[in-house]
Amino acid sequence: MNKDNNIRMVMQEIEPLQVNKEEPEVEIIEEKIKLKLKNVKTQLFAAVAVSWVSLIIGYSTAYTSPAQLSLERDFNLTNNEMSWMSSFMPLGALLGGLGGGTLIDTLGRKWSIMLTNVCFLLSWLMCFFASSYIYLYIGRIIVGISVGVASLTLPVYTAESLQPEVRGSLGLLPTALGNMGVLICFIFGMFYEWKVLALIGAILAVPFLIMIWFIPETPKFLLGKGDLHKAQKALQWLRGNKTDIESEFADLQKIQKESNELNSSILDLFSKDNLKLLSIVLGLMFFQQFSGINAVIFYTTKIFKESGSSLDEKYCTMIVGVVNFVSTFIATLIIDRLGRKILLYISSVSMVASLAVLGAYFYLKDVSHYNVSTIGWVPLVSFMVYVLGFSLGFGPIPWLMMGEILPAKIRGPAASISTAFNWTCTFVVTKTFLLIIDAIGNYYTFWMYGCIVGVSLLFSYFIVPETKGISLADIERKLTGIKTKRINSIANLKPMPTNVG
């Protein structure tokens, strides 16, 4: 009896301790569920607002595909003149990428996006009123410059504005809306010719002229300019008026102070740590473009036509556009659960498999002279898997990680170099794609791109770091070797808000 009483007394003392130990975890989970949407709604609005410009980028990229026939007819364009119509945009984007880094560090992230939007509007109006193909060339060059600046500004804005828990998912919105722009262009291209398509491009630029007045500049940029009051106000707006931002703002100030004390110059781009990070971003950009994606998007209809498939090439192109659009939203939902590296693995394997099958299909058709009518569905399925794989990983993640892993002090010039390099690769791939096909055939061309994507899998596994759920400040400390004492490490246990760079 004494033994039983002793056990009861001990259990009465232990049970409260067990309950108290579990309560904080339960409270954190409940707090996370309760505050998640509340704290993210302003960040969601900001992400959607700047991503609207990405929709215009996607529309601009796809424009020449549905407009090609009517442009050739109305302006009597030769194949060479038409190829330059497509190529002037990536060339302009190369120029925009080179100058964009300086622009976003002087004018700011927000107003740089605004400037590109105005340029989109003016360039599309120039194309709409064009009486000669020379005006179309000029308009496409201006569009390209705007694309180049926006391509580096959008990921920097989202990376510097969003907190780690949602930076992956909301950070993919520019890519998602960019794919929506491609789809919109394909849809309207089924009914309208080049002139109306140009007018639609101008109309798409109008909404952002309104939305920009409701979003702030990034706190990171404002701190870099020494405007503490505006930086704090911007961070408060992004996190919600009732959110305690004291810890996060203090961490932002500290990392900015550390960055300022480094007295960095353009030569710091070539320091060992920074050069390694820049090389990772450039590697991701290289594999993104040399997967052949832009060549495939630009010439989708032509490829389907040459495949001998029994399916109508226009509808196949539309289906590929829909898959391209939907798959990015899938990535948006899972990137903060699976992480960047896992999605890159899935992306690489999917593209290698689909390119291998597509190459085999053309080999059977062109070399073995096999009757492919019974397997006419293979090109469509292969393209769907290819585009799905690309949109899950190598489509959005290189741009997302450009904003994440480049240190704040060199983010402007490094992002400029990365964007210019990306568009250089785009130009090379799109300009040489048909030449390579003529030289070695469709099958070897697809197998060649498949081999390149296979190397990207090794690159992702051994070289690319994981950044899921880590603040920009902590990413910079970890990857650049900055030794600092963390401010209030307990704050990182709280679900909302967490420290963000």
XYZ file of C-alpha atoms in Angstrom:
501
model
C 0.000 0.000 0.000
C 2.836 2.359 0.829
C 4.439 1.439 -2.479
C 1.231 2.265 -4.397
C 0.868 5.592 -2.614
C 4.448 6.515 -3.403
C 3.895 5.746 -7.084
C 0.743 7.900 -7.133
C 2.570 10.792 -5.485
C 5.468 10.596 -7.948
C 3.087 10.435 -10.931
C 1.207 13.503 -9.664
C 4.496 15.387 -9.626
C 5.629 14.160 -13.065
C 2.379 14.749 -14.995
C 2.354 18.555 -14.640
C 5.958 18.615 -15.867
C 5.019 16.576 -18.931
C 2.058 18.831 -19.723
C 4.104 21.983 -19.309
C 6.820 20.569 -21.543
C 4.388 19.960 -24.391
C 2.404 23.198 -24.088
C 4.879 25.522 -25.836
C 5.025 23.205 -28.868
C 1.230 23.079 -29.077
C 1.003 26.851 -28.686
C 3.576 27.391 -31.449
C 1.647 25.152 -33.847
C -1.638 26.903 -33.027
C 0.019 30.304 -33.350
C 1.464 29.315 -36.728
C -1.933 28.228 -38.060
C -3.640 31.319 -36.666
C -1.138 33.917 -37.831
C 0.126 32.450 -41.085
C -2.420 33.971 -43.475
C -2.670 37.134 -41.422
C 1.037 37.877 -41.667
C 1.427 36.844 -45.288
C -1.421 38.683 -47.020
C 0.541 41.897 -47.588
C 3.546 39.907 -48.785
C 1.225 38.021 -51.136
C -0.080 41.294 -52.561
C 3.457 42.624 -53.061
C 4.544 39.379 -54.736
C 1.520 39.366 -57.070
C 2.033 43.051 -57.911
C 5.665 42.725 -59.013
C 4.957 39.358 -60.623
C 2.477 41.056 -62.940
C 5.486 42.474 -64.775
C 6.707 38.897 -65.203
C 3.406 38.127 -66.933
C 4.325 40.792 -69.499
C 7.770 39.180 -69.867
C 6.152 35.830 -70.646
C 3.784 37.444 -73.138
C 6.692 39.261 -74.800
C 8.720 36.062 -75.054
C 5.909 34.165 -76.789
C 4.766 37.012 -79.081
C 6.689 36.085 -82.225
C 5.361 32.508 -82.273
C 1.660 33.288 -82.953
C 2.468 36.553 -84.775
C 5.009 35.041 -87.184
C 2.726 34.251 -90.130
C 0.914 37.608 -90.147
C 4.187 39.523 -89.705
C 5.789 37.705 -92.632
C 2.718 38.381 -94.784
C 2.223 42.085 -93.942
C 5.911 43.102 -94.024
C 7.187 40.568 -96.574
C 9.795 39.335 -94.126
C 12.382 36.784 -95.148
C 13.340 33.911 -92.829
C 16.476 35.804 -91.813
C 14.543 39.018 -91.052
C 11.993 37.046 -89.047
C 14.725 35.292 -87.083
C 16.061 38.682 -86.033
C 12.564 39.629 -84.893
C 12.824 36.791 -82.393
C 16.493 37.330 -81.565
C 16.386 41.065 -80.844
C 14.528 40.434 -77.591
C 17.229 38.265 -75.937
C 19.892 40.621 -77.297
C 18.067 43.577 -75.724
C 17.682 41.554 -72.529
C 21.450 41.059 -72.521
C 21.938 44.851 -72.561
C 19.278 45.308 -69.879
C 20.897 42.668 -67.706
C 24.300 44.357 -67.927
C 22.948 47.747 -66.856
C 20.228 46.542 -64.529
C 22.477 45.891 -61.540
C 23.592 49.514 -61.361
C 20.025 50.672 -61.927
C 18.501 48.706 -59.041
C 21.267 49.848 -56.673
C 20.693 53.531 -57.499
C 17.033 53.869 -58.426
C 15.896 51.061 -56.121
C 14.095 47.770 -56.690
C 10.559 49.151 -56.753
C 11.127 52.047 -59.136
C 13.319 49.960 -61.443
C 10.360 47.619 -61.900
C 8.149 50.643 -62.551
C 10.555 51.934 -65.211
C 10.581 48.593 -67.027
C 6.779 48.510 -66.967
C 6.574 51.950 -68.577
C 9.080 50.810 -71.223
C 6.909 47.751 -71.906
C 3.901 49.995 -72.434
C 5.727 52.349 -74.820
C 7.391 49.555 -76.793
C 4.141 47.661 -77.324
C 2.454 50.864 -78.506
C 5.350 51.357 -80.941
C 4.785 47.848 -82.278
C 1.035 48.471 -82.562
C 1.518 51.641 -84.655
C 4.464 50.236 -86.654
C 4.326 51.001 -90.382
C 7.648 49.295 -91.101
C 9.401 46.271 -89.683
C 12.207 48.618 -88.548
C 9.838 50.019 -85.892
C 9.058 46.469 -84.838
C 12.777 45.813 -84.477
C 13.169 48.911 -82.280
C 10.140 47.933 -80.237
C 11.488 44.414 -79.708
C 14.869 45.785 -78.613
C 13.163 48.050 -76.023
C 11.051 45.090 -74.885
C 14.244 43.053 -74.533
C 16.025 45.716 -72.465
C 12.986 45.881 -70.177
C 12.949 42.092 -69.894
C 16.631 42.089 -68.932
C 16.206 44.656 -66.171
C 13.014 43.072 -64.849
C 14.502 39.563 -64.901
C 17.109 40.496 -62.308
C 14.956 42.972 -60.346
C 11.964 40.729 -59.650
C 13.841 37.908 -57.839
C 15.844 40.459 -55.849
C 12.650 42.266 -54.780
C 10.865 39.084 -53.728
C 13.925 37.672 -51.942
C 14.396 40.873 -49.939
C 10.696 41.289 -49.095
C 9.458 37.806 -48.201
C 10.115 35.883 -45.001
C 11.724 32.417 -45.175
C 8.565 30.342 -44.611
C 6.934 31.708 -47.799
C 9.931 32.948 -49.782
C 10.046 29.746 -51.798
C 6.345 29.545 -52.672
C 5.652 33.265 -53.185
C 9.073 33.679 -54.774
C 7.898 31.432 -57.606
C 4.986 33.733 -58.483
C 7.057 35.667 -61.072
C 7.714 32.409 -62.909
C 4.085 31.310 -62.555
C 2.721 34.561 -63.964
C 5.422 34.525 -66.637
C 4.103 31.167 -67.811
C 0.600 32.603 -67.643
C 1.768 35.353 -69.996
C 3.011 32.715 -72.464
C -0.340 30.931 -72.289
C -2.300 34.176 -72.754
C -0.259 34.960 -75.861
C -0.857 31.481 -77.293
C -4.601 31.729 -76.638
C -5.059 35.177 -78.195
C -2.722 34.144 -81.020
C -5.288 31.586 -82.151
C -7.728 34.414 -82.932
C -5.724 37.616 -83.557
C -2.774 38.728 -85.655
C 0.373 40.734 -84.812
C -1.242 44.172 -84.512
C -3.960 43.227 -82.017
C -1.487 41.065 -80.107
C 0.747 44.139 -79.698
C -2.209 46.154 -78.388
C -2.979 43.414 -75.853
C 0.651 43.614 -74.716
C 0.218 47.351 -74.070
C -3.021 46.768 -72.149
C -1.323 44.184 -69.922
C 1.140 46.868 -68.780
C -1.590 49.090 -67.307
C -2.540 47.257 -64.040
C 0.948 47.557 -62.525
C 0.818 51.346 -62.979
C -1.875 51.234 -60.287
C -0.545 48.454 -58.041
C 2.898 50.006 -57.594
C 1.524 52.802 -55.402
C 0.451 50.259 -52.768
C 3.729 48.368 -52.294
C 6.899 49.525 -50.497
C 10.557 49.538 -51.457
C 12.454 46.597 -49.962
C 13.688 47.091 -46.364
C 17.112 45.805 -47.419
C 17.576 48.524 -50.021
C 16.345 51.276 -47.682
C 18.738 50.148 -44.957
C 21.560 50.224 -47.482
C 20.689 53.863 -48.157
C 20.680 54.621 -44.421
C 16.945 55.375 -44.203
C 16.097 53.445 -41.024
C 12.627 54.935 -40.582
C 11.414 54.021 -44.079
C 13.050 50.589 -43.815
C 11.235 49.838 -40.573
C 7.967 51.147 -41.990
C 8.352 48.978 -45.106
C 9.112 45.867 -43.054
C 6.126 46.542 -40.791
C 3.827 46.815 -43.818
C 5.142 43.579 -45.276
C 4.813 41.611 -42.021
C 1.494 43.155 -40.894
C 0.747 46.085 -38.618
C 0.327 43.955 -35.499
C 3.430 41.831 -36.008
C 6.439 42.319 -33.750
C 9.319 43.028 -36.154
C 11.849 44.190 -33.528
C 14.031 41.077 -33.681
C 13.942 40.788 -37.460
C 14.680 44.477 -37.972
C 17.585 44.312 -35.534
C 18.999 41.349 -37.430
C 18.613 43.209 -40.727
C 20.463 46.195 -39.285
C 23.257 44.017 -37.980
C 23.849 42.182 -41.268
C 23.755 45.534 -43.084
C 26.336 46.931 -40.670
C 28.522 43.868 -41.198
C 28.199 44.296 -44.943
C 29.084 48.006 -44.766
C 32.146 47.325 -42.638
C 33.560 45.116 -45.362
C 34.145 48.246 -47.519
C 33.484 46.179 -50.600
C 34.092 47.250 -54.184
C 33.448 45.720 -57.580
C 36.608 43.670 -57.066
C 34.837 41.822 -54.244
C 32.881 40.002 -56.936
C 36.061 38.045 -57.529
C 36.825 37.141 -53.928
C 36.933 33.398 -53.266
C 33.581 33.151 -51.437
C 31.678 35.530 -53.716
C 33.088 34.016 -56.899
C 31.977 30.582 -55.735
C 28.407 31.788 -55.156
C 28.343 33.668 -58.454
C 29.600 30.516 -60.202
C 26.730 28.512 -58.697
C 24.182 31.022 -60.019
C 25.849 31.114 -63.451
C 25.877 27.312 -63.507
C 22.150 27.195 -62.779
C 21.494 29.784 -65.497
C 23.596 27.809 -67.986
C 21.757 24.545 -67.354
C 18.403 26.326 -67.402
C 18.928 27.598 -70.937
C 20.986 24.717 -72.371
C 18.214 22.356 -71.421
C 16.855 23.759 -74.696
C 13.647 25.122 -73.188
C 13.416 28.403 -75.093
C 14.195 26.725 -78.404
C 11.432 24.224 -77.663
C 8.948 26.984 -76.702
C 9.811 29.166 -79.717
C 9.547 26.275 -82.192
C 6.936 24.060 -80.530
C 4.503 24.258 -83.443
C 7.266 23.584 -85.978
C 8.562 20.577 -84.027
C 5.083 19.066 -83.752
C 4.545 19.619 -87.468
C 7.801 17.834 -88.341
C 7.091 14.990 -85.922
C 4.463 13.531 -88.233
C 2.089 13.198 -85.304
C -1.579 12.650 -86.095
C -2.470 15.316 -83.541
C -3.052 18.935 -84.646
C 0.088 21.000 -83.914
C -1.896 24.063 -82.787
C -3.734 22.116 -80.109
C -0.529 20.355 -79.066
C 1.147 23.732 -78.626
C -1.784 24.933 -76.537
C -1.647 21.826 -74.334
C 2.088 22.348 -73.750
C 1.352 25.975 -72.784
C -1.261 24.853 -70.263
C 1.100 22.273 -68.723
C 3.837 24.918 -68.545
C 1.479 27.229 -66.665
C -0.078 24.715 -64.265
C 3.182 23.001 -63.327
C 4.658 26.187 -61.889
C 1.803 26.411 -59.399
C 2.558 22.831 -58.386
C 6.131 23.922 -57.689
C 4.801 26.897 -55.721
C 2.899 24.552 -53.409
C 5.732 22.100 -52.737
C 8.994 24.060 -52.900
C 8.944 25.058 -49.216
C 8.146 21.469 -48.262
C 10.620 19.569 -50.436
C 13.285 22.228 -50.840
C 15.190 23.552 -53.842
C 17.574 20.633 -54.386
C 14.887 17.917 -54.452
C 12.937 19.831 -57.103
C 16.120 20.260 -59.153
C 16.660 16.478 -59.002
C 13.078 15.808 -60.133
C 13.433 18.423 -62.862
C 16.664 16.949 -64.244
C 15.448 13.338 -64.293
C 12.139 14.295 -65.951
C 13.839 16.291 -68.696
C 16.509 13.644 -69.381
C 13.849 10.940 -69.732
C 11.569 13.001 -71.987
C 14.417 14.227 -74.238
C 15.720 10.653 -74.570
C 12.275 9.388 -75.639
C 11.749 12.340 -77.990
C 15.130 11.698 -79.620
C 14.303 8.005 -79.977
C 10.982 8.907 -81.638
C 12.677 11.062 -84.284
C 15.367 8.395 -84.784
C 12.701 5.796 -85.545
C 10.954 8.204 -87.897
C 13.922 9.727 -89.757
C 16.569 6.967 -89.680
C 14.716 3.672 -89.263
C 11.758 4.987 -91.309
C 9.386 3.371 -88.853
C 5.682 4.148 -89.299
C 5.155 6.411 -86.272
C 1.449 6.965 -86.876
C 0.624 4.341 -84.256
C 2.683 6.201 -81.640
C 1.794 9.725 -82.743
C 0.994 10.634 -79.144
C 4.647 10.222 -78.039
C 5.850 13.764 -78.963
C 2.983 15.371 -77.061
C 3.497 13.255 -73.938
C 7.260 13.812 -74.104
C 6.827 17.560 -74.379
C 4.357 17.568 -71.492
C 6.780 15.671 -69.220
C 9.672 17.868 -70.387
C 7.857 21.146 -69.718
C 6.456 19.820 -66.435
C 9.926 18.844 -65.244
C 11.449 22.149 -66.320
C 8.733 24.243 -64.651
C 9.078 22.333 -61.380
C 12.791 22.985 -61.006
C 15.166 24.511 -63.514
C 12.590 27.031 -64.688
C 11.972 29.028 -61.487
C 14.730 27.942 -59.076
C 17.767 29.580 -60.759
C 16.030 32.973 -60.538
C 14.856 32.294 -56.986
C 18.323 31.267 -55.813
C 19.927 34.246 -57.547
C 18.043 36.454 -55.104
C 18.807 34.146 -52.178
C 22.487 33.200 -52.261
C 24.148 36.318 -53.702
C 25.454 38.476 -50.796
C 23.699 41.835 -50.331
C 26.830 43.897 -50.971
C 27.356 42.465 -54.464
C 23.753 41.486 -55.233
C 23.246 44.273 -57.774
C 26.294 43.726 -60.023
C 26.272 39.946 -59.503
C 22.590 39.716 -60.460
C 23.362 41.901 -63.471
C 26.105 39.527 -64.646
C 23.884 36.497 -64.022
C 20.961 37.950 -65.968
C 23.150 39.035 -68.876
C 24.704 35.562 -68.964
C 21.258 33.936 -68.946
C 20.061 35.969 -71.909
C 23.314 35.366 -73.756
C 22.659 31.636 -73.384
C 19.063 32.189 -74.527
C 20.246 33.954 -77.677
C 22.814 31.252 -78.460
C 20.316 28.407 -77.991
C 17.454 29.980 -79.956
C 19.702 31.183 -82.801
C 21.525 27.858 -83.211
C 18.687 25.395 -82.553
C 17.509 25.071 -86.160
C 21.101 25.100 -87.426
C 21.992 22.186 -85.146
C 18.913 20.267 -86.273
C 19.887 20.795 -89.915
C 23.445 19.643 -89.172
C 22.898 16.545 -86.996
C 19.138 15.883 -87.072
C 16.323 16.173 -84.557
C 17.255 13.011 -82.669
C 20.892 13.927 -81.955
C 19.836 17.455 -81.059
C 17.415 16.255 -78.357
C 19.911 13.677 -77.104
C 22.578 16.392 -76.892
C 20.347 18.559 -74.701
C 19.507 15.452 -72.658
C 23.202 14.870 -71.935
C 23.618 18.475 -70.812
C 20.640 18.129 -68.458
C 22.194 14.929 -67.100
C 25.269 16.921 -66.068
C 22.948 19.423 -64.342
C 21.799 16.629 -62.023
C 25.368 16.129 -60.807
C 25.812 19.890 -60.478
C 22.656 20.167 -58.349
C 23.702 17.286 -56.092
C 27.319 18.233 -55.431
C 27.421 22.031 -55.823
C 24.050 23.728 -55.194
C 23.289 24.567 -51.513
C 19.875 24.118 -49.903
C 18.218 27.391 -48.809
C 14.774 26.159 -47.744
C 13.461 27.983 -44.671
C 16.663 29.985 -44.055
C 16.664 33.774 -43.787
C 18.798 35.763 -46.213
C 20.902 37.008 -43.306
C 21.657 33.441 -42.204
C 22.303 32.313 -45.783
C 24.825 35.116 -46.189
C 26.519 34.283 -42.883
C 26.736 30.612 -43.766
C 27.883 30.886 -47.380
C 30.258 33.844 -47.067
C 31.773 32.823 -43.743
C 30.771 35.968 -41.828
C 31.306 35.249 -38.136
C 28.706 36.935 -35.972
C 26.749 36.279 -32.838
C 23.142 35.569 -33.703
C 20.589 38.049 -32.434
C 17.975 36.353 -30.333
C 18.322 32.820 -31.637
C 15.095 31.915 -29.852
C 13.261 34.064 -32.387
C 14.066 31.532 -35.078
C 11.849 29.027 -33.275
C 8.819 31.212 -33.724
C 6.744 30.412 -36.796
C 5.845 34.026 -37.607
C 7.698 36.207 -38.317
C 11.267 34.988 -38.725
C 14.426 36.825 -39.622
C 14.701 37.679 -43.286
C 17.438 39.300 -45.239
